[in-house]
Amino acid sequence: MKNSHVVVVGGGVVGVTLGCVLSRFLNVTVYDRDDQRIQRWLLCSPPFYEPGLAELVDGSSVAFTSSANCLDSADIVILCINYSVESDLRDTLHLISSECTTKSHRIIVDKSTLPLNTSQRIKHFFNNHHSHFDILSIPEFLSQGTAIRDCLSPSRVLIGCDTSESGIAAQNTLIDVYAQWVPRSKILTQNIWSTELSKLASNALLAQRISSINSFTAICDATNANIGQLTQSLATDTRIGSDYLHPSVGFGGSCFEKDLKMLIYLCESLDLVLVAEYWKGVLAMNDYQLQRFVRRVQDTINGVEHPHVAVLGLSFKKDTGDVRLSPSVRIIKDLLAQHNTVRFTVCDPAVTEMQTMNEFDGCKRVHYCHGIAEAVNQSHCLLLLTNWPEYHTQIDWTAVYDSMHEPRWVLDGHSIVDVEKLISLGFNVYQVGH
Ligand code: UDX
């Protein structure tokens, strides 16, 4: 195993983090068809923001390439691609099939979250290939922003395989690989269906907790109950715990919505109508939460002639520059569509000006700012839409008050501000569920 060559397909956060960790024990190449992305990694200048990843790459022996011929010498190929369209997976499989010509036996590990039964489909794809491929499903549970920690200390590693002799042998090979840094007790072996469903189930349950707590914010907003006090009470029940109960404007990012949709599709294809409806409710609650917030913003700017709204936070969560399905971006786009004269000044510690221009198609009513002071200056209304730590500690509210115009609304989507303090300074404040 020591001399095995591992090729990780996909130079994104999952592929590069895993590749670096594996390179401590094995000979690892990260392949990506996007040469610009590979060049960025070779220069140790990551194409996206992930805390600590540049340093991890710098200190690792991982090789990066955009030449697919590295696949031929691979003993293990690990798929770490966000397959948003079906043809992407097919293209990757065709590539592996045509490049892998010399060795008689290889292992393919599927780490991407794909529809159930994908591993079986990959197996069928290689049925007529002259060499033998064993397919394993090892779903990745890491989160953006904490990728390195999650990869080094996973809560569990699931390794799914079929029950053939070579399938079990391949499973054992990967157990040995992971056992070099993960305690054996955390490495669980399962059949491939369970492994694939586990990933969908895990993300669905996390999303469901967020939708559940957000449903309570609606009740709190309509009564005198307070979401902070409610979550405190829930979190002290050890059976419930505190994780994923932080109220928000809704969940975002590339995983939860996609995986819920995959789960719903699976239920429908199995004719499990009620189960599908149940999970649809989680998505519907997420939309509802976002729309509730949009309506609040509309209410605060309706009387203002040319409303200027400042937005702190564009990324879908803290510690990432990823704006895919970001609630912040969705809220701004909805307001732009519904209000002819509103304009935005936006800032985010990890989202660039170029990303912002691309995201809003160069819209003149969205102006990128390089810091909080610039963004809030002359605004009527301030939205806190990403839970960055600096928004908790580094905002000088007196200075913000002086630089804003009446009606000086602060709408807080992440329980960031001290509501009473801001009211005493003269702000109008709405905090989700307060
Ligand atoms: C998620 C899963 O956590 C991870 O295991 C999986 O591999 C990929 O999908 P990620 O999308 O990176 O990871 O982010 P996560 O930290 O889970 O947050 C997702 C969204 O939920 C964010 O928009 C976040 O702001 C929101 N969220 C999270 C809440 O609104 N409240 C919470 O209490 C937690």
mmCIF file of N, CA and C and ligand atoms in Angstrom, residues 14 113 140-146 150 156 199 202-203 206-207 209-210 213-214 242-256 259 286 315-318 320 325-327 385-387 413-414, ligand 1:
data_model
loop_
_atom_site.group_PDB
_atom_site.id
_atom_site.type_symbol
_atom_site.label_atom_id
_atom_site.label_comp_id
_atom_site.label_asym_id
_atom_site.label_seq_id
_atom_site.Cartn_x
_atom_site.Cartn_y
_atom_site.Cartn_z
ATOM 1 N N VAL A 14 -12.867 19.595 -1.051
ATOM 2 C CA VAL A 14 -12.817 18.207 -0.588
ATOM 3 C C VAL A 14 -11.575 17.512 -1.142
ATOM 4 N N THR A 113 -21.331 13.510 -3.506
ATOM 5 C CA THR A 113 -22.705 13.163 -3.130
ATOM 6 C C THR A 113 -23.540 13.079 -4.392
ATOM 7 N N GLU A 140 -18.210 12.122 1.912
ATOM 8 C CA GLU A 140 -17.439 13.132 2.648
ATOM 9 C C GLU A 140 -18.397 13.986 3.475
ATOM 10 N N PHE A 141 -18.093 14.135 4.750
ATOM 11 C CA PHE A 141 -18.971 14.919 5.617
ATOM 12 C C PHE A 141 -18.369 16.263 5.994
ATOM 13 N N LEU A 142 -17.222 16.630 5.402
ATOM 14 C CA LEU A 142 -16.596 17.875 5.866
ATOM 15 C C LEU A 142 -17.431 19.096 5.475
ATOM 16 N N SER A 143 -17.306 20.138 6.279
ATOM 17 C CA SER A 143 -18.008 21.394 6.013
ATOM 18 C C SER A 143 -17.005 22.438 5.548
ATOM 19 N N GLN A 144 -17.436 23.331 4.681
ATOM 20 C CA GLN A 144 -16.570 24.444 4.275
ATOM 21 C C GLN A 144 -16.313 25.324 5.501
ATOM 22 N N GLY A 145 -15.104 25.838 5.582
ATOM 23 C CA GLY A 145 -14.748 26.675 6.731
ATOM 24 C C GLY A 145 -14.035 25.889 7.818
ATOM 25 N N THR A 146 -14.362 24.586 7.910
ATOM 26 C CA THR A 146 -13.695 23.733 8.913
ATOM 27 C C THR A 146 -13.181 22.457 8.239
ATOM 28 N N ASP A 150 -12.242 18.858 10.019
ATOM 29 C CA ASP A 150 -13.189 17.768 9.761
ATOM 30 C C ASP A 150 -12.511 16.579 9.095
ATOM 31 N N ARG A 156 -16.890 10.211 11.917
ATOM 32 C CA ARG A 156 -16.892 8.818 11.442
ATOM 33 C C ARG A 156 -16.477 8.791 9.979
ATOM 34 N N LYS A 199 -25.344 9.747 3.744
ATOM 35 C CA LYS A 199 -24.938 11.117 3.434
ATOM 36 C C LYS A 199 -26.169 12.012 3.233
ATOM 37 N N SER A 202 -27.960 12.469 6.604
ATOM 38 C CA SER A 202 -27.256 13.355 7.523
ATOM 39 C C SER A 202 -27.538 14.825 7.166
ATOM 40 N N ASN A 203 -27.379 15.171 5.896
ATOM 41 C CA ASN A 203 -27.635 16.554 5.503
ATOM 42 C C ASN A 203 -29.110 16.923 5.647
ATOM 43 N N LEU A 206 -29.764 17.663 9.362
ATOM 44 C CA LEU A 206 -29.194 18.949 9.779
ATOM 45 C C LEU A 206 -30.056 20.099 9.252
ATOM 46 N N ALA A 207 -30.439 19.993 7.981
ATOM 47 C CA ALA A 207 -31.282 21.042 7.386
ATOM 48 C C ALA A 207 -32.630 21.099 8.106
ATOM 49 N N ARG A 209 -33.244 20.434 11.204
ATOM 50 C CA ARG A 209 -33.103 21.115 12.506
ATOM 51 C C ARG A 209 -33.133 22.629 12.314
ATOM 52 N N ILE A 210 -32.445 23.099 11.259
ATOM 53 C CA ILE A 210 -32.422 24.550 11.016
ATOM 54 C C ILE A 210 -33.832 25.037 10.665
ATOM 55 N N ILE A 213 -35.940 25.144 13.883
ATOM 56 C CA ILE A 213 -35.710 26.297 14.772
ATOM 57 C C ILE A 213 -36.200 27.571 14.092
ATOM 58 N N ASN A 214 -36.049 27.657 12.775
ATOM 59 C CA ASN A 214 -36.537 28.848 12.082
ATOM 60 C C ASN A 214 -38.064 28.936 12.113
ATOM 61 N N SER A 242 -27.210 21.370 21.140
ATOM 62 C CA SER A 242 -27.264 22.748 20.626
ATOM 63 C C SER A 242 -26.888 22.879 19.151
ATOM 64 N N ASP A 243 -26.308 21.850 18.564
ATOM 65 C CA ASP A 243 -25.830 22.006 17.190
ATOM 66 C C ASP A 243 -26.976 22.192 16.193
ATOM 67 N N TYR A 244 -26.715 23.052 15.221
ATOM 68 C CA TYR A 244 -27.659 23.302 14.124
ATOM 69 C C TYR A 244 -29.021 23.786 14.623
ATOM 70 N N LEU A 245 -28.979 24.539 15.717
ATOM 71 C CA LEU A 245 -30.202 25.188 16.208
ATOM 72 C C LEU A 245 -30.014 26.701 16.239
ATOM 73 N N HIS A 246 -29.075 27.188 15.445
ATOM 74 C CA HIS A 246 -28.866 28.639 15.419
ATOM 75 C C HIS A 246 -29.870 29.252 14.447
ATOM 76 N N PRO A 247 -30.744 30.163 14.958
ATOM 77 C CA PRO A 247 -31.736 30.758 14.045
ATOM 78 C C PRO A 247 -31.056 31.611 12.981
ATOM 79 N N SER A 248 -31.655 31.655 11.815
ATOM 80 C CA SER A 248 -31.011 32.367 10.712
ATOM 81 C C SER A 248 -32.054 32.809 9.691
ATOM 82 N N VAL A 249 -31.553 33.378 8.584
ATOM 83 C CA VAL A 249 -32.465 33.715 7.476
ATOM 84 C C VAL A 249 -32.682 32.499 6.580
ATOM 85 N N GLY A 250 -32.163 31.355 7.011
ATOM 86 C CA GLY A 250 -32.315 30.132 6.228
ATOM 87 C C GLY A 250 -30.951 29.550 5.916
ATOM 88 N N PHE A 251 -30.933 28.267 5.592
ATOM 89 C CA PHE A 251 -29.653 27.653 5.239
ATOM 90 C C PHE A 251 -29.355 27.889 3.765
ATOM 91 N N GLY A 252 -28.060 27.904 3.433
ATOM 92 C CA GLY A 252 -27.650 28.041 2.042
ATOM 93 C C GLY A 252 -26.521 27.077 1.751
ATOM 94 N N GLY A 253 -25.765 27.374 0.683
ATOM 95 C CA GLY A 253 -24.636 26.510 0.332
ATOM 96 C C GLY A 253 -25.025 25.469 -0.688
ATOM 97 N N SER A 254 -24.000 24.776 -1.168
ATOM 98 C CA SER A 254 -24.217 23.887 -2.316
ATOM 99 C C SER A 254 -24.749 22.519 -1.924
ATOM 100 N N CYS A 255 -24.858 22.222 -0.622
ATOM 101 C CA CYS A 255 -25.182 20.835 -0.238
ATOM 102 C C CYS A 255 -26.620 20.606 0.224
ATOM 103 N N PHE A 256 -27.074 21.377 1.211
ATOM 104 C CA PHE A 256 -28.354 21.029 1.846
ATOM 105 C C PHE A 256 -29.517 20.970 0.851
ATOM 106 N N ASP A 259 -29.062 18.104 -1.687
ATOM 107 C CA ASP A 259 -29.260 16.770 -1.123
ATOM 108 C C ASP A 259 -30.717 16.526 -0.734
ATOM 109 N N ASN A 286 -37.573 26.714 4.616
ATOM 110 C CA ASN A 286 -36.381 27.533 4.346
ATOM 111 C C ASN A 286 -36.732 28.729 3.446
ATOM 112 N N SER A 315 -21.402 35.754 1.758
ATOM 113 C CA SER A 315 -21.154 34.307 1.664
ATOM 114 C C SER A 315 -22.266 33.534 2.366
ATOM 115 N N PHE A 316 -22.410 32.251 2.041
ATOM 116 C CA PHE A 316 -23.548 31.505 2.601
ATOM 117 C C PHE A 316 -23.369 31.191 4.075
ATOM 118 N N LYS A 317 -22.116 31.324 4.565
ATOM 119 C CA LYS A 317 -21.864 31.210 6.006
ATOM 120 C C LYS A 317 -20.479 31.790 6.277
ATOM 121 N N LYS A 318 -20.111 31.890 7.559
ATOM 122 C CA LYS A 318 -18.803 32.465 7.888
ATOM 123 C C LYS A 318 -17.676 31.539 7.425
ATOM 124 N N THR A 320 -16.022 31.259 4.749
ATOM 125 C CA THR A 320 -15.944 30.818 3.357
ATOM 126 C C THR A 320 -16.277 32.006 2.454
ATOM 127 N N LEU A 325 -25.948 29.602 -3.636
ATOM 128 C CA LEU A 325 -27.211 29.534 -2.893
ATOM 129 C C LEU A 325 -27.130 30.256 -1.546
ATOM 130 N N SER A 326 -26.395 31.344 -1.549
ATOM 131 C CA SER A 326 -26.279 32.122 -0.314
ATOM 132 C C SER A 326 -27.596 32.853 -0.033
ATOM 133 N N PRO A 327 -28.140 32.722 1.193
ATOM 134 C CA PRO A 327 -29.368 33.454 1.513
ATOM 135 C C PRO A 327 -29.202 34.953 1.287
ATOM 136 N N LEU A 385 -26.257 39.575 7.242
ATOM 137 C CA LEU A 385 -26.753 38.372 6.574
ATOM 138 C C LEU A 385 -25.794 37.190 6.595
ATOM 139 N N THR A 386 -24.594 37.372 7.130
ATOM 140 C CA THR A 386 -23.692 36.225 7.321
ATOM 141 C C THR A 386 -23.115 36.330 8.729
ATOM 142 N N ASN A 387 -22.961 35.182 9.351
ATOM 143 C CA ASN A 387 -22.597 35.155 10.771
ATOM 144 C C ASN A 387 -21.072 35.250 10.987
ATOM 145 N N GLY A 413 -30.117 38.978 10.738
ATOM 146 C CA GLY A 413 -30.577 37.631 10.377
ATOM 147 C C GLY A 413 -29.892 36.513 11.129
ATOM 148 N N HIS A 414 -28.960 36.833 12.031
ATOM 149 C CA HIS A 414 -28.189 35.759 12.682
ATOM 150 C C HIS A 414 -27.985 35.954 14.184
HETATM 151 C C1 UDX B 1 -22.861 20.779 5.035
HETATM 152 C C2 UDX B 1 -22.703 19.652 6.061
HETATM 153 O O1 UDX B 1 -22.578 20.226 7.378
HETATM 154 C C3 UDX B 1 -21.495 18.780 5.739
HETATM 155 O O2 UDX B 1 -21.429 17.664 6.626
HETATM 156 C C4 UDX B 1 -21.621 18.269 4.304
HETATM 157 O O3 UDX B 1 -20.477 17.499 3.961
HETATM 158 C C5 UDX B 1 -21.779 19.424 3.340
HETATM 159 O O4 UDX B 1 -22.921 20.217 3.728
HETATM 160 P P1 UDX B 1 -21.703 23.154 4.618
HETATM 161 O O5 UDX B 1 -22.694 23.309 3.510
HETATM 162 O O6 UDX B 1 -20.263 23.470 4.356
HETATM 163 O O7 UDX B 1 -21.729 21.636 5.163
HETATM 164 O O8 UDX B 1 -22.172 24.122 5.802
HETATM 165 P P2 UDX B 1 -22.885 24.027 7.224
HETATM 166 O O9 UDX B 1 -21.938 24.536 8.248
HETATM 167 O O10 UDX B 1 -23.493 22.723 7.501
HETATM 168 O O11 UDX B 1 -24.029 25.138 7.069
HETATM 169 C C6 UDX B 1 -25.000 25.060 6.018
HETATM 170 C C7 UDX B 1 -25.973 26.246 6.098
HETATM 171 O O12 UDX B 1 -26.782 26.161 7.268
HETATM 172 C C8 UDX B 1 -25.286 27.622 6.170
HETATM 173 O O13 UDX B 1 -25.999 28.526 5.356
HETATM 174 C C9 UDX B 1 -25.404 28.011 7.636
HETATM 175 O O14 UDX B 1 -25.419 29.413 7.852
HETATM 176 C C10 UDX B 1 -26.764 27.397 7.987
HETATM 177 N N1 UDX B 1 -26.913 27.107 9.410
HETATM 178 C C11 UDX B 1 -26.090 26.208 10.024
HETATM 179 C C12 UDX B 1 -27.934 27.733 10.123
HETATM 180 O O15 UDX B 1 -28.698 28.528 9.591
HETATM 181 N N2 UDX B 1 -28.082 27.430 11.450
HETATM 182 C C13 UDX B 1 -27.267 26.523 12.097
HETATM 183 O O16 UDX B 1 -27.478 26.298 13.312
HETATM 184 C C14 UDX B 1 -26.247 25.891 11.351
#
